[in-house]
mmCIF file of C-alpha atoms (C1' of nucleotides) in Angstrom:
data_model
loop_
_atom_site.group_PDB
_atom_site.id
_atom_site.type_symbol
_atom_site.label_atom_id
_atom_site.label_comp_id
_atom_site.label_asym_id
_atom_site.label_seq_id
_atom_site.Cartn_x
_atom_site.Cartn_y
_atom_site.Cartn_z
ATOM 1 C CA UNK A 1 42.100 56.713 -60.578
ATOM 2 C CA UNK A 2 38.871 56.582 -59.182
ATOM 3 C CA UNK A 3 36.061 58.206 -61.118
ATOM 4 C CA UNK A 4 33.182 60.200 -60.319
ATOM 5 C CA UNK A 5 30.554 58.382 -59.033
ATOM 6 C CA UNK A 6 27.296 60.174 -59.553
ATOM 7 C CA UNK A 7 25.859 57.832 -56.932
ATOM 8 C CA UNK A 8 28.076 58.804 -54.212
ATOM 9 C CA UNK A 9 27.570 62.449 -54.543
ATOM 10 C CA UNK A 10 23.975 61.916 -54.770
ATOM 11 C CA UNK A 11 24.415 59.841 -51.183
ATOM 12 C CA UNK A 12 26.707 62.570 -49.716
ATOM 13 C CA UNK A 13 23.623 65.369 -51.071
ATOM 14 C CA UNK A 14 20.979 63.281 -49.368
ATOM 15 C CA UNK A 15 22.717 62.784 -46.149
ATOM 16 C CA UNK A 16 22.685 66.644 -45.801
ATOM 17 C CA UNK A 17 19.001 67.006 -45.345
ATOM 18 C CA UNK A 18 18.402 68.098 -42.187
ATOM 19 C CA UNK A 19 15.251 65.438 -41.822
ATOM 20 C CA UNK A 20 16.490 62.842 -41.567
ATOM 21 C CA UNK A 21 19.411 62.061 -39.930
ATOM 22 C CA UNK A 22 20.476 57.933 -40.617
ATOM 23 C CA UNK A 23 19.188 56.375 -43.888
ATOM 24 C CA UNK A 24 19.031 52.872 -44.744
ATOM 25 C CA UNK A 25 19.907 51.437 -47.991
ATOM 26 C CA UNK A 26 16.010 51.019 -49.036
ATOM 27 C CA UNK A 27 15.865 55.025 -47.392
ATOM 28 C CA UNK A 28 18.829 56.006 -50.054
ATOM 29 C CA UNK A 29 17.659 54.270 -52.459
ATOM 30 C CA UNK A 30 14.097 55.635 -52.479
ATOM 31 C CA UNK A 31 16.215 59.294 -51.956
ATOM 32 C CA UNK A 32 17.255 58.775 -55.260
ATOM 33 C CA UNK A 33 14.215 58.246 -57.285
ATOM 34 C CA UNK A 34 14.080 54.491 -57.085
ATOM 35 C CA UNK A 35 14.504 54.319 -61.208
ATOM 36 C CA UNK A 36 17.650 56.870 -60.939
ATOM 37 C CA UNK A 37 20.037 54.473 -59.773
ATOM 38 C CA UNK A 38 20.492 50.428 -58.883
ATOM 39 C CA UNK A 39 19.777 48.962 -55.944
ATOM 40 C CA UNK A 40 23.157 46.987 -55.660
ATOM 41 C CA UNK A 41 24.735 50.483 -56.804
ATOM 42 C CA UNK A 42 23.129 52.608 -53.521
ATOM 43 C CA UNK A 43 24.760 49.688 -51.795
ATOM 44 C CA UNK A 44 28.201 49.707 -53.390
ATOM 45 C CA UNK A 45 28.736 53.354 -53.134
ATOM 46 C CA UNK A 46 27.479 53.272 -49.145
ATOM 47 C CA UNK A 47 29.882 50.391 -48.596
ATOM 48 C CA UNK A 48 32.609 52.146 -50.419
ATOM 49 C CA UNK A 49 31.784 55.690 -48.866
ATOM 50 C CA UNK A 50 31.671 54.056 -45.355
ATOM 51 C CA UNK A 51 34.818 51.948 -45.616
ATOM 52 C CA UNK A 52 36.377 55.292 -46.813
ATOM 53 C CA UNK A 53 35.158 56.695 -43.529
ATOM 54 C CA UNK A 54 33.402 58.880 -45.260
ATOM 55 C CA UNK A 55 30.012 57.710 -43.730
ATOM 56 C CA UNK A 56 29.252 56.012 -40.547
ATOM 57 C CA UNK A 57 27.000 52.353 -40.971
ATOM 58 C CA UNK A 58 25.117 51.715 -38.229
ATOM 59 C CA UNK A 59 22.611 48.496 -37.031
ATOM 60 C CA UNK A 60 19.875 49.202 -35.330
ATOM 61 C CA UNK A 61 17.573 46.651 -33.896
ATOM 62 C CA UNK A 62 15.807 46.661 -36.595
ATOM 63 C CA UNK A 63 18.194 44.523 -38.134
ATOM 64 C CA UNK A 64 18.845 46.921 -40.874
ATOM 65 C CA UNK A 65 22.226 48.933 -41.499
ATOM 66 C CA UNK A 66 21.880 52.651 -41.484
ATOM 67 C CA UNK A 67 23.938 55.252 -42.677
ATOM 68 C CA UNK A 68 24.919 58.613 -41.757
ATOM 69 C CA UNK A 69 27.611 61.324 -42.154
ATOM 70 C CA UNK A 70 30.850 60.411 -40.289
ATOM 71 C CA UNK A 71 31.410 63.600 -38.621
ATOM 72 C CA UNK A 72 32.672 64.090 -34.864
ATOM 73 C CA UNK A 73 31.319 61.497 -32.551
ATOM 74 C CA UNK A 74 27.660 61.616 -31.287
ATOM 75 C CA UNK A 75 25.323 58.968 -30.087
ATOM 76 C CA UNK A 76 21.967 58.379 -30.644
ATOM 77 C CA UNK A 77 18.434 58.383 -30.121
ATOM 78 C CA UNK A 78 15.847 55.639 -31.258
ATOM 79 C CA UNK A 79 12.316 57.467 -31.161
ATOM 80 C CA UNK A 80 9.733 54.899 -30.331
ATOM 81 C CA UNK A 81 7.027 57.257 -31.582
ATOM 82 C CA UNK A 82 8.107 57.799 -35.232
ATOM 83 C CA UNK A 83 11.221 55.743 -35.563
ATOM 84 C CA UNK A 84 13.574 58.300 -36.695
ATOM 85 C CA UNK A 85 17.483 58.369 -35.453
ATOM 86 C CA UNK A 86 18.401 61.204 -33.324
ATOM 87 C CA UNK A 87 22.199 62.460 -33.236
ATOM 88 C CA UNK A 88 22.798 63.625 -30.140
ATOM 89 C CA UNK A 89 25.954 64.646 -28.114
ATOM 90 C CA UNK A 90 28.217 61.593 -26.344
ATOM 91 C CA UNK A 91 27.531 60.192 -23.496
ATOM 92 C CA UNK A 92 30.387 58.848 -22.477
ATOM 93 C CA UNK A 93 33.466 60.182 -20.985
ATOM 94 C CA UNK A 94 36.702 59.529 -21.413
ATOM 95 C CA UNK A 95 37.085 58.982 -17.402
ATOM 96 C CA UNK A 96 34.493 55.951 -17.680
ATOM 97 C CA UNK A 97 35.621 54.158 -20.485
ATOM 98 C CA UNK A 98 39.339 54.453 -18.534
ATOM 99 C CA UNK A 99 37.748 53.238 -15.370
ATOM 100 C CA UNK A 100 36.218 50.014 -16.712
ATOM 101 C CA UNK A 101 39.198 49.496 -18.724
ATOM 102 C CA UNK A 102 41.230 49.331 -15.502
ATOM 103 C CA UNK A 103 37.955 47.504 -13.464
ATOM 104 C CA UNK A 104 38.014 44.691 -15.698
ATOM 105 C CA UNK A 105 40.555 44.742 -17.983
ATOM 106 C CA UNK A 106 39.736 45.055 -21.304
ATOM 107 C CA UNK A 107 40.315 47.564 -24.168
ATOM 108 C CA UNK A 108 37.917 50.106 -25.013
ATOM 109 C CA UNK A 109 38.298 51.306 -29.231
ATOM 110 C CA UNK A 110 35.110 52.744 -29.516
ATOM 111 C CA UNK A 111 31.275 52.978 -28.357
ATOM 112 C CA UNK A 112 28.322 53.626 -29.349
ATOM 113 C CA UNK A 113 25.187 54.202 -27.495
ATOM 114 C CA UNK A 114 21.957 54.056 -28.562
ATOM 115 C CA UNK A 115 18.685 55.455 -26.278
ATOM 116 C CA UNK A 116 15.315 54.620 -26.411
ATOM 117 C CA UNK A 117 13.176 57.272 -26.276
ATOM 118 C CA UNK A 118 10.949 60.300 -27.724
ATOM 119 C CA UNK A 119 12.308 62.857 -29.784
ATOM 120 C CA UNK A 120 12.077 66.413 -29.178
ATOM 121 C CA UNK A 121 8.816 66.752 -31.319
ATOM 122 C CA UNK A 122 6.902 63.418 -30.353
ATOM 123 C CA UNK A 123 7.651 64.411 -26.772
ATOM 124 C CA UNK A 124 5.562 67.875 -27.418
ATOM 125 C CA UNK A 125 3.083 66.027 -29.189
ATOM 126 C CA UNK A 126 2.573 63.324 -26.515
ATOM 127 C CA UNK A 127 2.807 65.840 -24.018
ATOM 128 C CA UNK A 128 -0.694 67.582 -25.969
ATOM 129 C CA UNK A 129 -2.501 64.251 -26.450
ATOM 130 C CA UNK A 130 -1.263 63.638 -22.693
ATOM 131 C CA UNK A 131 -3.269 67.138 -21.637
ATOM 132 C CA UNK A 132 -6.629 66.278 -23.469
ATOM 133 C CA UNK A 133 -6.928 62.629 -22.462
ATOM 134 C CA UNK B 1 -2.595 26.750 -19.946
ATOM 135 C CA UNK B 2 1.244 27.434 -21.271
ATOM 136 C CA UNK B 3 2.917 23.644 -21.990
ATOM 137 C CA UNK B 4 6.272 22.783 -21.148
ATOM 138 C CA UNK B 5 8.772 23.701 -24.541
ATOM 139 C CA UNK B 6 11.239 21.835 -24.029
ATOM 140 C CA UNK B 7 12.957 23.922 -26.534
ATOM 141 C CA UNK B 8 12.883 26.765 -24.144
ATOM 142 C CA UNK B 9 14.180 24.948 -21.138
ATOM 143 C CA UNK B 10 16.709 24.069 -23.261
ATOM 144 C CA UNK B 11 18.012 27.415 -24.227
ATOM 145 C CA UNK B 12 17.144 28.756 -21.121
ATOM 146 C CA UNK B 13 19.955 25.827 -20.329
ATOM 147 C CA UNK B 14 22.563 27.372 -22.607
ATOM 148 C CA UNK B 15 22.418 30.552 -21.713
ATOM 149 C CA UNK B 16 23.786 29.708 -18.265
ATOM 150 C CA UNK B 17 26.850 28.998 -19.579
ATOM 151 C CA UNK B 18 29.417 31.244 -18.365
ATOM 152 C CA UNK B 19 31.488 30.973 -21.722
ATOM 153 C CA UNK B 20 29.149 32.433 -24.610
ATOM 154 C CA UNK B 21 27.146 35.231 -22.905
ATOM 155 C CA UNK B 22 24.913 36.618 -26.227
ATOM 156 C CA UNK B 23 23.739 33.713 -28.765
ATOM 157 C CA UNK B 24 22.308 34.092 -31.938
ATOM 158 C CA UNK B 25 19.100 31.968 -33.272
ATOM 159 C CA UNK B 26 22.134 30.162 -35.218
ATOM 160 C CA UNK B 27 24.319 29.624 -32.334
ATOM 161 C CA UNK B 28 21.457 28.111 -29.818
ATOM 162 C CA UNK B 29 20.526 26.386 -33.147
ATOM 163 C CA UNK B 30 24.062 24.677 -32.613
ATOM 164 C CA UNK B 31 24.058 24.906 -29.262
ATOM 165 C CA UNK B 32 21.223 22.499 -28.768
ATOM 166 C CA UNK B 33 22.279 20.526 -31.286
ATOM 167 C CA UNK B 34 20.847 20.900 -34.816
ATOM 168 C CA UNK B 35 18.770 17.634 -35.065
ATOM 169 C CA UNK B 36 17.325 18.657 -31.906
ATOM 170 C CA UNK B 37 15.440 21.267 -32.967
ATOM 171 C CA UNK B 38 13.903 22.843 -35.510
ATOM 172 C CA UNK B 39 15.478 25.949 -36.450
ATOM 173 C CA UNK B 40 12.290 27.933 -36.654
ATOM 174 C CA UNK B 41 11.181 26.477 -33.436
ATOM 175 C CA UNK B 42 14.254 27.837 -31.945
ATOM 176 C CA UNK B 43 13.224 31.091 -33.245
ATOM 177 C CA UNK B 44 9.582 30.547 -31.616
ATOM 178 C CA UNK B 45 10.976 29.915 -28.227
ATOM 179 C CA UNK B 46 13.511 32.339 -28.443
ATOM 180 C CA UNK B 47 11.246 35.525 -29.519
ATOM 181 C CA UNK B 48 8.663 34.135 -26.824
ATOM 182 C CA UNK B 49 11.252 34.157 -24.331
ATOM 183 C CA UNK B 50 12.192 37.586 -25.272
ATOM 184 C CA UNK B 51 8.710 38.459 -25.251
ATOM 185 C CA UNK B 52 8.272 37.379 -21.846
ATOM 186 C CA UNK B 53 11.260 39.494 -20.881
ATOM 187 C CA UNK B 54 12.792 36.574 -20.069
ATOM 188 C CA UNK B 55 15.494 37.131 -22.132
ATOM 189 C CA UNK B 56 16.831 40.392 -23.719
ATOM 190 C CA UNK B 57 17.331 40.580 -27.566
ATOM 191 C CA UNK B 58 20.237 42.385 -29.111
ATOM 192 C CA UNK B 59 20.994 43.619 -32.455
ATOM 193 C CA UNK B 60 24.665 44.045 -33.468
ATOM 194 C CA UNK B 61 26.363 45.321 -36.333
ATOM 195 C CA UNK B 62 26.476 42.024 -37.860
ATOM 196 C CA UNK B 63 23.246 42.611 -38.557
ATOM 197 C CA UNK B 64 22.020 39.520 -36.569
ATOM 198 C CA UNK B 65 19.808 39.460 -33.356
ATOM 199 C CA UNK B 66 21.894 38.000 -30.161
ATOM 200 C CA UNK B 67 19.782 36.946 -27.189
ATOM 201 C CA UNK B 68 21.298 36.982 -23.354
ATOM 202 C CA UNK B 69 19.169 36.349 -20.067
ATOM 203 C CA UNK B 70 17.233 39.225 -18.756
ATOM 204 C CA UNK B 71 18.771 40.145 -16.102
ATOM 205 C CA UNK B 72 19.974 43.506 -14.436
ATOM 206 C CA UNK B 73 20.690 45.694 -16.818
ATOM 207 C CA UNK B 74 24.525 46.040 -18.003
ATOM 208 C CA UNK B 75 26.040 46.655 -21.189
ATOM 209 C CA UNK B 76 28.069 44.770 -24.055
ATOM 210 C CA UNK B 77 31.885 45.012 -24.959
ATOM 211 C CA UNK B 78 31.933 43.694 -28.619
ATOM 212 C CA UNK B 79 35.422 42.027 -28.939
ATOM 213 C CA UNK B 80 37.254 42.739 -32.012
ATOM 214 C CA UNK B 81 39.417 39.522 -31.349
ATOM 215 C CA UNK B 82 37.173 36.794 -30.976
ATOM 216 C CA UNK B 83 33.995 38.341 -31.331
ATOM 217 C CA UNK B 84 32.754 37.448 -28.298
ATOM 218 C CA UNK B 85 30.060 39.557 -26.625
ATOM 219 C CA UNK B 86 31.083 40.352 -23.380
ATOM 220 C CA UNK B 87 28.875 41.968 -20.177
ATOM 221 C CA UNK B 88 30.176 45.457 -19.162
ATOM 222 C CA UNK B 89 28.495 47.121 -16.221
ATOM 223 C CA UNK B 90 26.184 49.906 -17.123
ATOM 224 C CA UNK B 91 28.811 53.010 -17.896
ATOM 225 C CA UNK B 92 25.810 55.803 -17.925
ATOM 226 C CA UNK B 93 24.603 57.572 -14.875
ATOM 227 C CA UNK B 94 20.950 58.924 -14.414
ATOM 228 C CA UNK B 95 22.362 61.731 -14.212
ATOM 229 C CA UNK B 96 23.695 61.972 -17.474
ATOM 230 C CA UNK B 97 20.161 60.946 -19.170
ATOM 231 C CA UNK B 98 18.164 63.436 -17.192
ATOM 232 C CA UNK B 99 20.827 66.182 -18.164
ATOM 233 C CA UNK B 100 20.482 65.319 -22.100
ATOM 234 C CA UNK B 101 16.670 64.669 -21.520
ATOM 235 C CA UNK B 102 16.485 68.839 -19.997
ATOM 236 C CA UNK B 103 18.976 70.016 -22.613
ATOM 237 C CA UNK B 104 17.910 68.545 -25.886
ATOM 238 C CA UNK B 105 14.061 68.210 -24.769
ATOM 239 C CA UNK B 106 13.686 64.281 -25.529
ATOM 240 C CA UNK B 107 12.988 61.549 -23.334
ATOM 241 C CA UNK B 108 15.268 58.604 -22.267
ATOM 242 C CA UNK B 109 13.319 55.359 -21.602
ATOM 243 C CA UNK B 110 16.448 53.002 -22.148
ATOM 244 C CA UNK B 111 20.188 53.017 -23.293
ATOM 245 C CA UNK B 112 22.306 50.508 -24.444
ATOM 246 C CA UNK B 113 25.743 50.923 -24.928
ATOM 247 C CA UNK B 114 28.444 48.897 -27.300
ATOM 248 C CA UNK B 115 31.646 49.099 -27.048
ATOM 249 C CA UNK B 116 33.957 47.810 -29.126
ATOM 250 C CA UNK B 117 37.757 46.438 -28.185
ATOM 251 C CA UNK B 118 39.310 44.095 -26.830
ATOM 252 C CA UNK B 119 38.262 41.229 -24.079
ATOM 253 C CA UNK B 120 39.872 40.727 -21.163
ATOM 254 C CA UNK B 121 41.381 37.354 -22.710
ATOM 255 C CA UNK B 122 42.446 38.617 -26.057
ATOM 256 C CA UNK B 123 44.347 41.847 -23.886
ATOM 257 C CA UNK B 124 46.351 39.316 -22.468
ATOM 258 C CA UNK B 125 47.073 37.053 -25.990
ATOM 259 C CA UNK B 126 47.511 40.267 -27.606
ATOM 260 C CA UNK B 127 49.852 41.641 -24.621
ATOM 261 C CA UNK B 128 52.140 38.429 -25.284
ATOM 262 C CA UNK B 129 51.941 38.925 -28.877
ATOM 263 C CA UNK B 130 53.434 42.294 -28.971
ATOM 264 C CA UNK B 131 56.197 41.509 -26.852
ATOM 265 C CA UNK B 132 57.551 38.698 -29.486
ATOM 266 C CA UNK B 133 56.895 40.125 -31.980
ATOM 267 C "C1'" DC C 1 -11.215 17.529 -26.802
ATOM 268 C "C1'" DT C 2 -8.336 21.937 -26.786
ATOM 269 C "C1'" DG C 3 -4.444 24.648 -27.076
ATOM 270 C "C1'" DG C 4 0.181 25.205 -27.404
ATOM 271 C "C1'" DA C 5 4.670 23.278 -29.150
ATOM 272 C "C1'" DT C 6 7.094 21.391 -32.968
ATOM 273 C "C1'" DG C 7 8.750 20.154 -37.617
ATOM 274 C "C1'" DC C 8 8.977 20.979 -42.408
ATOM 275 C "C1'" DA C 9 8.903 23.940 -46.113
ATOM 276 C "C1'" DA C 10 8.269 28.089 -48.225
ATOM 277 C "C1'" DA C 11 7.994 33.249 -48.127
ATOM 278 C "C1'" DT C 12 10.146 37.707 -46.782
ATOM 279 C "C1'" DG C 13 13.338 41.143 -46.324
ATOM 280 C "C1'" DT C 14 17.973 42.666 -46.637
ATOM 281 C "C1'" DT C 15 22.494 42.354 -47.973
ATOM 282 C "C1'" DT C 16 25.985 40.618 -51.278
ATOM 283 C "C1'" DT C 17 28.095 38.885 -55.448
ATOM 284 C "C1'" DG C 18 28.811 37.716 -60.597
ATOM 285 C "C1'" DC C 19 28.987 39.376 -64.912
ATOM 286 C "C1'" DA C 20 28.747 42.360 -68.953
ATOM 287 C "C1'" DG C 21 28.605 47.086 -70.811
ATOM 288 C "C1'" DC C 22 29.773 51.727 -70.788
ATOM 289 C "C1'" DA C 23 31.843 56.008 -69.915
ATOM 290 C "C1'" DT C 24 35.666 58.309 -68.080
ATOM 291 C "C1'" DG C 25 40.360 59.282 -67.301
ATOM 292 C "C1'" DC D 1 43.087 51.148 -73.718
ATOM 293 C "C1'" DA D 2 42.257 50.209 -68.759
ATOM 294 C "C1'" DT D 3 39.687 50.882 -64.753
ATOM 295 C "C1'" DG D 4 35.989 51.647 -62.027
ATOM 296 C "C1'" DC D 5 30.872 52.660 -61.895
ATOM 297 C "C1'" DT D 6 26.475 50.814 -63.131
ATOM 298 C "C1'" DG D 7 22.620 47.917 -64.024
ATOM 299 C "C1'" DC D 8 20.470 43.501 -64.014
ATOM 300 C "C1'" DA D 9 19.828 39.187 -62.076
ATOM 301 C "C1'" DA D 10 20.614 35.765 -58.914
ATOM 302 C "C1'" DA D 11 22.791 34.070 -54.609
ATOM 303 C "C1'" DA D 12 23.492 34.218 -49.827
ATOM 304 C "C1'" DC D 13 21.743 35.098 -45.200
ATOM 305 C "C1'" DA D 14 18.854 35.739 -41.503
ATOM 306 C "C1'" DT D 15 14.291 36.041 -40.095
ATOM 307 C "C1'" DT D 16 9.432 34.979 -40.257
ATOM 308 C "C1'" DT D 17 5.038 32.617 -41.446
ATOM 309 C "C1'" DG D 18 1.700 28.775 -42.930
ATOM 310 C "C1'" DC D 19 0.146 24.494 -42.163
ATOM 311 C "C1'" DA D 20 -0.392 19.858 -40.362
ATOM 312 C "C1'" DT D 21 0.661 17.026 -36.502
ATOM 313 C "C1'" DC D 22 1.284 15.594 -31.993
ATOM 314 C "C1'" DC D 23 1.226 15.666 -27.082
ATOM 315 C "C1'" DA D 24 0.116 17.363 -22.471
ATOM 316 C "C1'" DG D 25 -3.494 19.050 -19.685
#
DNA sequence: CTGGATGCAAATGTTTTGCAGCATG
DNA sequence: CATGCTGCAAAACATTTGCATCCAG
């Protein structure tokens, strides 16, 4: 039924790059080679991939979606200093989510958390400028 | 120096309502009546609010910014029912930040968590629901 | 008079949709 | 031949900015 979409596969190869870890559609796009494939394509085959589970879409504050592999479950971190997406393990236990569930009696299907921060190589680079200044 | 908005006041108004916790430009918009305001003078007062740290800005994955008073800190429980934006108590510990901060080498400044489920109200509809059906 | 608040309209940036053509299965 | 992927263009949305005006201080 469904045929081979060159887009998606080039998506799926991007999102591999070690890099950079959640793109946006302008991000995959620009992966591409901007004249190798349609805007409105990059966004069809993210949609499709992501509602396939396939890839995770995220919105950051920002305002803009961002993708990323749908593997197991991680959070993230927002580095203020150069504004890439950090995976990085869950924060959240299972014991919490059941507490609040029974505290004030709602349904927990899912979270996601998102930290402000540094990243592991801004911090060391801060850390230098910190040491000089 | 500053002059009374009475834009502000007014959404500063709204937001005290106990029924609609997070409000979009759109729904303040609404909320303080659409002839009363300019939109984009909603969106003045609002970011300038924010600014001030008066009130918090939030991003969701409907890709549109939600604003909610400033006060302590707590986090949201998206509702997949109704949509409504609910305030959670804060489910992370400091001592879960300053263990990922040590073991991945970054640096937590802030956190936000979403979760997504089901409100306290909708549990209940939901509850009912099931049992008829 | 001065500076900030407001309204109106237009620009931006991002996401989404309509439609026609093509290649694949 | 039918279906789904693509490209191109335009619409739909939400946010943001420019400019002139008006009012409070």
């Amino acid at each position: 039924m469904a045929r081979k979409s060159v887009i998606s596969a080039a998506i799926l190869e991007l999102l591999q790059r070690p890099d950079h870890h959640a793109w946006t559609l302008k991000d995959l796009h620009a992966g591409l080679g901007e004249t190798a494939a349609d805007f409105s394509s990059v966004f069809r085959a993210a949609e499709k991939l992501a509602a396939a589970g396939v890839l995770r879409k995220l919105t950051l504050d920002d305002g803009r979606a961002h993708f990323e592999p749908a593997g197991a479950h991680h959070d993230h971190l927002h580095c203020l200093d150069c504004g890439e997406l950090i995976a990085v393990p869950c924060l959240i236990g299972r014991d919490a989510c059941s507490t609040l569930e029974a505290e004030i009696g709602v349904t927990i299907a899912e979270h996601h958390v998102i930290l402000s921060g540094r990243c592991a190589k801004c911090r060391v680079v801060d850390a230098g400028h910190a040491g000089t200044g």
